[in-house]
Amino acid sequence: MNKAKVYIKENKERFISELLDLLRIPSISAQSERKPDMQRCAEFLAAALVKAGADRADVLPTEGNPVVYAEKTVDPGAKTVLVYGHYDVMPVDPRDEWRTEPFEPVIRDGRIWGRGADDDKGQLWMHAKAFEAMCATDSLPCNVKFMLEGEEEIGSPSLYGFCEQNKELLKANIILVSDTSMISMQTPSITCGLRGLAYMEVEVTGPDKDLHSGLFGGAVANPANVLARLVAGLVDENGRVTIPGFYDDVRELTPAEREAFNKAPFSLEDYKKSLKIGDVEGEAGYTTLERTGVRPSLDVNGIWGGYTGEGTKTVIPSKASAKISMRLVPNQDYRKISELFEKHFRAIAPESVKVVVKSLHGGMPYVAPTDMPAYKAAEKAVEATFGKKPLPFYSGGSIPIISGFESILGIKSLLIGFGLAEDAIHSPNESYGLEQFDKGVETIPLFYKYFAESE
Amino acid sequence: MNKAKVYIKENKERFISELLDLLRIPSISAQSERKPDMQRCAEFLAAALVKAGADRADVLPTEGNPVVYAEKTVDPGAKTVLVYGHYDVMPVDPRDEWRTEPFEPVIRDGRIWGRGADDDKGQLWMHAKAFEAMCATDSLPCNVKFMLEGEEEIGSPSLYGFCEQNKELLKANIILVSDTSMISMQTPSITCGLRGLAYMEVEVTGPDKDLHSGLFGGAVANPANVLARLVAGLVDENGRVTIPGFYDDVRELTPAEREAFNKAPFSLEDYKKSLKIGDVEGEAGYTTLERTGVRPSLDVNGIWGGYTGEGTKTVIPSKASAKISMRLVPNQDYRKISELFEKHFRAIAPESVKVVVKSLHGGMPYVAPTDMPAYKAAEKAVEATFGKKPLPFYSGGSIPIISGFESILGIKSLLIGFGLAEDAIHSPNESYGLEQFDKGVETIPLFYKYFAESE
């Protein structure tokens, strides 16, 4: 491994400068006008992977954004690692809260600042560069495949079909993913659980046009008031979701599991201080770690209706809307939950309004067993670079496609992410620490080594 | 009166074409970038009033938008009518629901379509043109003053001070206002009650930045969820506002008053059909007419927070906001109600969020006695042109400055509006019927005549 490590050290600055080029491409999958940027980003990655040592790299079209597929075969008898990542990024609003331009990345205070710096361009780039280092120093012990998609942030709508159609091409022993976070640099962790997601949009319509609130106020149901009422009613005073059947399939932890789960270092005071909040809020009877790790939740991701400009407008809006998503835990099925949501929302809407409920996307929760060889190899690799055995961690986030990989390809995923909470992914001023990047690039070749050596 | 009537008939088309010019000026008072248009609009009106026959017309500066003041003295011993109107208009969003450009007025189906066509440019123009007709035909029986402001839609912030400083200038026997609606062309009415208004804005802040809803969802109070909960809680299941003290000063109607009040022709089925709603909603125990005429109400005029763009974003927004206004009835005081609102909203907000509550503007309710000479004169004038005695009407709308006139200038207002519900004021596709305009221009000289003749 020494040769790869030396190579990484000597080329570190170039790695980062290349990453900045990648970050300059505004590949926001949620915005259809970014189509040309998606294509450009995919081509950038394919070219980079060939340069890094891949036998081939293709930009494969899908119904949505293209998938970058690359591979290198070192020995048909060796284990195969399929690296998954995504080159699309989140939208940047609220735009005016960015201290520097989201797509003009800068390095400041030992961190790379820009949209995608962590999620997921920074993290996938560690894999591209670790791969380059192993190729350049003839120390790649596994066959490698890359599958980088451009639709993760919108629920990977095309990748499910892509996997269905390319089962043979994608055959591998493990899927290696860096799209998650660790507890901290002092407490490294490997994610072995991900929540699922059911993302809905609701629209409440009252009168067929905006009305003067003086002439009609008090007599006509105001869709914005009704929406507030309906949304408020989705969670009760104990922080529990009120949708009938919502908790039916939730796997409750045993007391022993709960105890183990709450052993991760966590300070409620630090947590509140870091978010500048006066108090936390959630499902009664569960700790903050449990609330984000193993309990489902319901959040309004966006709400809008009526006049939102400067000054006043005395209007009863014709419509009001909300984007509402639910995080799911084993063994909830997002399809069932989406249906329950829709049925419930329709049922609680009064006669005075019409509602439209749409399911925007969804994904299943995922659990990785901590006794599989890839987990053990990752544990050893992280311990070698961080000097500490990583904790298994149940993340509140969702990567819907991960459970899709298991059901379609029959391959487990190993979630070895090097993100930190302070990276502010999905928020303004996303960043990624240079030290996180360096540790990642160092750890990945060790994973390959230990995984190749495993039974 | 015949000469004036003939003059009006002969000049009708020019009146309308001049009005279209006035409607082309996008004088939206809520948007500060429209300042130059406000000035231009005021100058347009001053010039028009001099041309119509005023002895003088000035564009008088205020701290906000200018006031157009004009006057004509026919006889120092005659009665004086002060015509009040406003040349500012509402914003135009939702912009894409307009079938034609809001500031490129067109005539279609016997109606003028454009922002301000009714409220209040179309209605004030009837007064300018009736004035012109009386001047041109030497039949003006009263002294006339015009006071046209540019801030009515944002609560007339400068006009209160303007009145304080110009009490002598504004002396008059009655203030004549056309900024209200009639029940229908078949059931003419004169507005003798206006609701007051307390307009608030609230901002709920949770974490200091947007958070990933997967990593934090379920453990951190989501400001959009909390806002929905707080807003929903402001009105109970009986449609009553829950703010402690809110109803303390509300004057309850006597059973006899309620009976008289509900005599106005009203079909709930037609009302629902015209708004395309399945049901009405409001305070239990009151009719729709009472709910909008003599009962207070609370409406969300705008709500926003989080991601509202295309697709999905899994975010817990840092902030969520709402504009909330309350319509008030005699004897509620908007200052007291604004204070009660703020106190209550702060009290119900949980520890997990911070709230900011701002009062954006307010106005007192108003009642005009139906036995004053101006009301009697208006009643006769409307009966002459519509062939039917008008009903006294309690409107749900607010013109906050009207009660200000009474308290500052000591002058009552006569609200002789020719609007109709179908004019869609404050909404997309505002319009004003040519017949409404014609009836208005015809009725106004009769009002002057009967008012001049009254005791």
PDB file of C-alpha atoms in Angstrom, chain B residues 20-198:
ATOM      1  CA  LEU B  20     -57.576  53.279 -20.331  1.00  0.00           C
ATOM      2  CA  ASP B  21     -54.616  55.685 -20.331  1.00  0.00           C
ATOM      3  CA  LEU B  22     -54.889  55.951 -16.569  1.00  0.00           C
ATOM      4  CA  LEU B  23     -55.028  52.140 -16.243  1.00  0.00           C
ATOM      5  CA  ARG B  24     -51.833  51.782 -18.264  1.00  0.00           C
ATOM      6  CA  ILE B  25     -49.797  53.296 -15.419  1.00  0.00           C
ATOM      7  CA  PRO B  26     -48.671  50.400 -13.155  1.00  0.00           C
ATOM      8  CA  SER B  27     -49.145  52.260  -9.892  1.00  0.00           C
ATOM      9  CA  ILE B  28     -48.651  49.378  -7.441  1.00  0.00           C
ATOM     10  CA  SER B  29     -48.082  50.943  -4.040  1.00  0.00           C
ATOM     11  CA  ALA B  30     -46.835  47.737  -2.370  1.00  0.00           C
ATOM     12  CA  GLN B  31     -43.747  47.637  -4.618  1.00  0.00           C
ATOM     13  CA  SER B  32     -41.149  50.266  -3.934  1.00  0.00           C
ATOM     14  CA  GLU B  33     -39.681  50.088  -7.449  1.00  0.00           C
ATOM     15  CA  ARG B  34     -42.960  51.618  -8.726  1.00  0.00           C
ATOM     16  CA  LYS B  35     -42.208  55.012  -7.168  1.00  0.00           C
ATOM     17  CA  PRO B  36     -41.812  56.790 -10.534  1.00  0.00           C
ATOM     18  CA  ASP B  37     -45.131  55.339 -11.718  1.00  0.00           C
ATOM     19  CA  MET B  38     -46.864  56.676  -8.609  1.00  0.00           C
ATOM     20  CA  GLN B  39     -45.606  60.181  -9.364  1.00  0.00           C
ATOM     21  CA  ARG B  40     -46.574  59.876 -13.020  1.00  0.00           C
ATOM     22  CA  CYS B  41     -50.050  58.681 -12.081  1.00  0.00           C
ATOM     23  CA  ALA B  42     -50.561  61.587  -9.672  1.00  0.00           C
ATOM     24  CA  GLU B  43     -49.478  64.091 -12.334  1.00  0.00           C
ATOM     25  CA  PHE B  44     -51.827  62.487 -14.850  1.00  0.00           C
ATOM     26  CA  LEU B  45     -54.749  62.999 -12.463  1.00  0.00           C
ATOM     27  CA  ALA B  46     -53.870  66.573 -11.502  1.00  0.00           C
ATOM     28  CA  ALA B  47     -53.678  67.546 -15.159  1.00  0.00           C
ATOM     29  CA  ALA B  48     -56.962  65.774 -15.864  1.00  0.00           C
ATOM     30  CA  LEU B  49     -58.768  67.564 -13.027  1.00  0.00           C
ATOM     31  CA  VAL B  50     -57.620  71.008 -14.194  1.00  0.00           C
ATOM     32  CA  LYS B  51     -58.772  70.139 -17.687  1.00  0.00           C
ATOM     33  CA  ALA B  52     -62.081  68.976 -16.225  1.00  0.00           C
ATOM     34  CA  GLY B  53     -62.663  72.368 -14.660  1.00  0.00           C
ATOM     35  CA  ALA B  54     -60.857  72.589 -11.315  1.00  0.00           C
ATOM     36  CA  ASP B  55     -59.619  76.037 -10.221  1.00  0.00           C
ATOM     37  CA  ARG B  56     -56.401  74.393  -9.123  1.00  0.00           C
ATOM     38  CA  ALA B  57     -54.912  70.905  -8.863  1.00  0.00           C
ATOM     39  CA  ASP B  58     -51.670  70.090  -7.088  1.00  0.00           C
ATOM     40  CA  VAL B  59     -49.495  67.044  -6.633  1.00  0.00           C
ATOM     41  CA  LEU B  60     -48.658  67.405  -2.967  1.00  0.00           C
ATOM     42  CA  PRO B  61     -45.688  65.436  -1.652  1.00  0.00           C
ATOM     43  CA  THR B  62     -46.002  63.270   1.465  1.00  0.00           C
ATOM     44  CA  GLU B  63     -43.520  60.950   3.156  1.00  0.00           C
ATOM     45  CA  GLY B  64     -44.850  58.267   0.828  1.00  0.00           C
ATOM     46  CA  ASN B  65     -46.678  58.679  -2.464  1.00  0.00           C
ATOM     47  CA  PRO B  66     -48.072  62.115  -3.343  1.00  0.00           C
ATOM     48  CA  VAL B  67     -51.666  63.233  -2.782  1.00  0.00           C
ATOM     49  CA  VAL B  68     -53.517  64.845  -5.646  1.00  0.00           C
ATOM     50  CA  TYR B  69     -55.509  67.780  -4.306  1.00  0.00           C
ATOM     51  CA  ALA B  70     -57.879  69.807  -6.531  1.00  0.00           C
ATOM     52  CA  GLU B  71     -60.743  72.200  -5.863  1.00  0.00           C
ATOM     53  CA  LYS B  72     -63.405  74.297  -7.486  1.00  0.00           C
ATOM     54  CA  THR B  73     -65.385  76.932  -5.639  1.00  0.00           C
ATOM     55  CA  VAL B  74     -68.734  77.828  -7.177  1.00  0.00           C
ATOM     56  CA  ASP B  75     -70.143  79.781  -4.249  1.00  0.00           C
ATOM     57  CA  PRO B  76     -68.550  80.260  -0.824  1.00  0.00           C
ATOM     58  CA  GLY B  77     -72.017  79.842   0.681  1.00  0.00           C
ATOM     59  CA  ALA B  78     -72.733  76.504  -1.047  1.00  0.00           C
ATOM     60  CA  LYS B  79     -72.151  73.066   0.434  1.00  0.00           C
ATOM     61  CA  THR B  80     -68.758  71.489  -0.149  1.00  0.00           C
ATOM     62  CA  VAL B  81     -68.218  67.895  -1.299  1.00  0.00           C
ATOM     63  CA  LEU B  82     -64.789  66.341  -0.750  1.00  0.00           C
ATOM     64  CA  VAL B  83     -64.256  63.502  -3.236  1.00  0.00           C
ATOM     65  CA  TYR B  84     -61.848  60.857  -1.969  1.00  0.00           C
ATOM     66  CA  GLY B  85     -60.333  58.126  -4.127  1.00  0.00           C
ATOM     67  CA  HIS B  86     -57.048  56.306  -4.587  1.00  0.00           C
ATOM     68  CA  TYR B  87     -54.892  55.921  -7.658  1.00  0.00           C
ATOM     69  CA  ASP B  88     -52.718  53.102  -6.327  1.00  0.00           C
ATOM     70  CA  VAL B  89     -53.571  49.504  -7.201  1.00  0.00           C
ATOM     71  CA  MET B  90     -52.932  46.006  -5.864  1.00  0.00           C
ATOM     72  CA  PRO B  91     -50.024  43.823  -7.028  1.00  0.00           C
ATOM     73  CA  VAL B  92     -50.884  41.574  -9.973  1.00  0.00           C
ATOM     74  CA  ASP B  93     -49.685  38.144  -8.891  1.00  0.00           C
ATOM     75  CA  PRO B  94     -50.482  35.378  -9.536  1.00  0.00           C
ATOM     76  CA  ARG B  95     -49.284  36.939 -12.741  1.00  0.00           C
ATOM     77  CA  ASP B  96     -49.878  33.975 -15.035  1.00  0.00           C
ATOM     78  CA  GLU B  97     -53.577  33.754 -14.290  1.00  0.00           C
ATOM     79  CA  TRP B  98     -54.307  36.990 -16.177  1.00  0.00           C
ATOM     80  CA  ARG B  99     -55.902  36.357 -19.547  1.00  0.00           C
ATOM     81  CA  THR B 100     -54.680  39.744 -20.819  1.00  0.00           C
ATOM     82  CA  GLU B 101     -51.897  41.993 -19.554  1.00  0.00           C
ATOM     83  CA  PRO B 102     -52.904  43.686 -16.262  1.00  0.00           C
ATOM     84  CA  PHE B 103     -51.564  47.055 -17.392  1.00  0.00           C
ATOM     85  CA  GLU B 104     -52.639  46.847 -21.011  1.00  0.00           C
ATOM     86  CA  PRO B 105     -56.379  47.318 -20.494  1.00  0.00           C
ATOM     87  CA  VAL B 106     -58.793  45.990 -23.090  1.00  0.00           C
ATOM     88  CA  ILE B 107     -62.540  46.230 -23.592  1.00  0.00           C
ATOM     89  CA  ARG B 108     -64.240  42.879 -24.054  1.00  0.00           C
ATOM     90  CA  ASP B 109     -67.784  41.670 -23.430  1.00  0.00           C
ATOM     91  CA  GLY B 110     -68.900  45.114 -22.334  1.00  0.00           C
ATOM     92  CA  ARG B 111     -66.251  45.334 -19.623  1.00  0.00           C
ATOM     93  CA  ILE B 112     -62.903  47.050 -19.105  1.00  0.00           C
ATOM     94  CA  TRP B 113     -60.242  44.477 -18.147  1.00  0.00           C
ATOM     95  CA  GLY B 114     -57.104  45.496 -16.255  1.00  0.00           C
ATOM     96  CA  ARG B 115     -55.683  46.125 -12.795  1.00  0.00           C
ATOM     97  CA  GLY B 116     -57.486  49.080 -11.244  1.00  0.00           C
ATOM     98  CA  ALA B 117     -60.383  48.947 -13.738  1.00  0.00           C
ATOM     99  CA  ASP B 118     -62.732  49.047 -10.733  1.00  0.00           C
ATOM    100  CA  ASP B 119     -60.491  49.517  -7.667  1.00  0.00           C
ATOM    101  CA  ASP B 120     -60.200  52.432  -7.654  1.00  0.00           C
ATOM    102  CA  LYS B 121     -59.170  54.104 -10.905  1.00  0.00           C
ATOM    103  CA  GLY B 122     -62.402  53.217 -12.706  1.00  0.00           C
ATOM    104  CA  GLN B 123     -64.506  54.447  -9.822  1.00  0.00           C
ATOM    105  CA  LEU B 124     -62.602  57.667  -9.185  1.00  0.00           C
ATOM    106  CA  TRP B 125     -62.682  58.419 -12.896  1.00  0.00           C
ATOM    107  CA  MET B 126     -66.510  58.504 -12.758  1.00  0.00           C
ATOM    108  CA  HIS B 127     -66.171  61.382 -10.293  1.00  0.00           C
ATOM    109  CA  ALA B 128     -63.655  63.242 -12.432  1.00  0.00           C
ATOM    110  CA  LYS B 129     -65.873  62.897 -15.468  1.00  0.00           C
ATOM    111  CA  ALA B 130     -69.166  63.741 -13.690  1.00  0.00           C
ATOM    112  CA  PHE B 131     -67.348  66.800 -12.345  1.00  0.00           C
ATOM    113  CA  GLU B 132     -66.231  67.708 -15.868  1.00  0.00           C
ATOM    114  CA  ALA B 133     -69.788  67.331 -17.167  1.00  0.00           C
ATOM    115  CA  MET B 134     -71.215  69.597 -14.441  1.00  0.00           C
ATOM    116  CA  CYS B 135     -68.468  72.193 -14.990  1.00  0.00           C
ATOM    117  CA  ALA B 136     -68.857  72.140 -18.764  1.00  0.00           C
ATOM    118  CA  THR B 137     -72.599  72.623 -18.511  1.00  0.00           C
ATOM    119  CA  ASP B 138     -72.568  75.127 -15.677  1.00  0.00           C
ATOM    120  CA  SER B 139     -74.599  72.838 -13.477  1.00  0.00           C
ATOM    121  CA  LEU B 140     -72.272  72.228 -10.535  1.00  0.00           C
ATOM    122  CA  PRO B 141     -74.357  73.074  -7.440  1.00  0.00           C
ATOM    123  CA  CYS B 142     -71.680  72.497  -4.750  1.00  0.00           C
ATOM    124  CA  ASN B 143     -68.092  73.430  -4.164  1.00  0.00           C
ATOM    125  CA  VAL B 144     -65.895  70.431  -4.879  1.00  0.00           C
ATOM    126  CA  LYS B 145     -62.572  69.257  -3.518  1.00  0.00           C
ATOM    127  CA  PHE B 146     -60.676  66.190  -4.686  1.00  0.00           C
ATOM    128  CA  MET B 147     -58.233  64.253  -2.531  1.00  0.00           C
ATOM    129  CA  LEU B 148     -56.756  61.277  -4.380  1.00  0.00           C
ATOM    130  CA  GLU B 149     -54.114  59.271  -2.574  1.00  0.00           C
ATOM    131  CA  GLY B 150     -51.561  56.694  -3.710  1.00  0.00           C
ATOM    132  CA  GLU B 151     -51.331  54.457  -0.654  1.00  0.00           C
ATOM    133  CA  GLU B 152     -54.792  53.072   0.059  1.00  0.00           C
ATOM    134  CA  GLU B 153     -53.854  49.490  -0.750  1.00  0.00           C
ATOM    135  CA  ILE B 154     -51.042  49.604   1.798  1.00  0.00           C
ATOM    136  CA  GLY B 155     -53.106  51.214   4.555  1.00  0.00           C
ATOM    137  CA  SER B 156     -52.813  54.937   3.732  1.00  0.00           C
ATOM    138  CA  PRO B 157     -49.745  55.474   5.964  1.00  0.00           C
ATOM    139  CA  SER B 158     -49.177  59.069   4.812  1.00  0.00           C
ATOM    140  CA  LEU B 159     -52.764  60.266   4.497  1.00  0.00           C
ATOM    141  CA  TYR B 160     -53.398  60.414   8.240  1.00  0.00           C
ATOM    142  CA  GLY B 161     -50.617  62.975   8.645  1.00  0.00           C
ATOM    143  CA  PHE B 162     -51.735  64.773   5.494  1.00  0.00           C
ATOM    144  CA  CYS B 163     -55.235  65.178   6.976  1.00  0.00           C
ATOM    145  CA  GLU B 164     -53.816  66.361  10.314  1.00  0.00           C
ATOM    146  CA  GLN B 165     -51.788  69.027   8.523  1.00  0.00           C
ATOM    147  CA  ASN B 166     -54.532  70.166   6.147  1.00  0.00           C
ATOM    148  CA  LYS B 167     -57.665  70.313   8.246  1.00  0.00           C
ATOM    149  CA  GLU B 168     -58.586  73.775   6.947  1.00  0.00           C
ATOM    150  CA  LEU B 169     -57.928  72.919   3.324  1.00  0.00           C
ATOM    151  CA  LEU B 170     -60.051  69.775   3.551  1.00  0.00           C
ATOM    152  CA  LYS B 171     -63.109  71.318   5.223  1.00  0.00           C
ATOM    153  CA  ALA B 172     -66.263  69.903   3.666  1.00  0.00           C
ATOM    154  CA  ASN B 173     -69.827  68.879   4.443  1.00  0.00           C
ATOM    155  CA  ILE B 174     -69.377  65.310   3.278  1.00  0.00           C
ATOM    156  CA  ILE B 175     -66.676  63.045   1.927  1.00  0.00           C
ATOM    157  CA  LEU B 176     -67.865  61.282  -1.196  1.00  0.00           C
ATOM    158  CA  VAL B 177     -66.233  57.924  -1.919  1.00  0.00           C
ATOM    159  CA  SER B 178     -66.718  55.339  -4.644  1.00  0.00           C
ATOM    160  CA  ASP B 179     -64.496  52.456  -3.554  1.00  0.00           C
ATOM    161  CA  THR B 180     -67.096  49.839  -2.660  1.00  0.00           C
ATOM    162  CA  SER B 181     -69.525  47.489  -4.352  1.00  0.00           C
ATOM    163  CA  MET B 182     -73.255  47.126  -4.745  1.00  0.00           C
ATOM    164  CA  ILE B 183     -75.146  43.896  -4.164  1.00  0.00           C
ATOM    165  CA  SER B 184     -76.004  43.694  -7.894  1.00  0.00           C
ATOM    166  CA  MET B 185     -77.201  45.870 -10.760  1.00  0.00           C
ATOM    167  CA  GLN B 186     -80.727  44.686  -9.938  1.00  0.00           C
ATOM    168  CA  THR B 187     -80.286  45.326  -6.217  1.00  0.00           C
ATOM    169  CA  PRO B 188     -78.385  48.578  -5.842  1.00  0.00           C
ATOM    170  CA  SER B 189     -77.002  49.321  -2.390  1.00  0.00           C
ATOM    171  CA  ILE B 190     -75.099  51.976  -0.487  1.00  0.00           C
ATOM    172  CA  THR B 191     -72.403  50.862   1.899  1.00  0.00           C
ATOM    173  CA  CYS B 192     -73.052  52.072   5.410  1.00  0.00           C
ATOM    174  CA  GLY B 193     -70.593  49.808   7.261  1.00  0.00           C
ATOM    175  CA  LEU B 194     -66.962  48.833   6.689  1.00  0.00           C
ATOM    176  CA  ARG B 195     -64.891  46.349   8.630  1.00  0.00           C
ATOM    177  CA  GLY B 196     -61.612  47.415  10.178  1.00  0.00           C
ATOM    178  CA  LEU B 197     -58.312  45.664   9.595  1.00  0.00           C
ATOM    179  CA  ALA B 198     -55.301  44.475  11.581  1.00  0.00           C
TER     180      ALA B 198
END
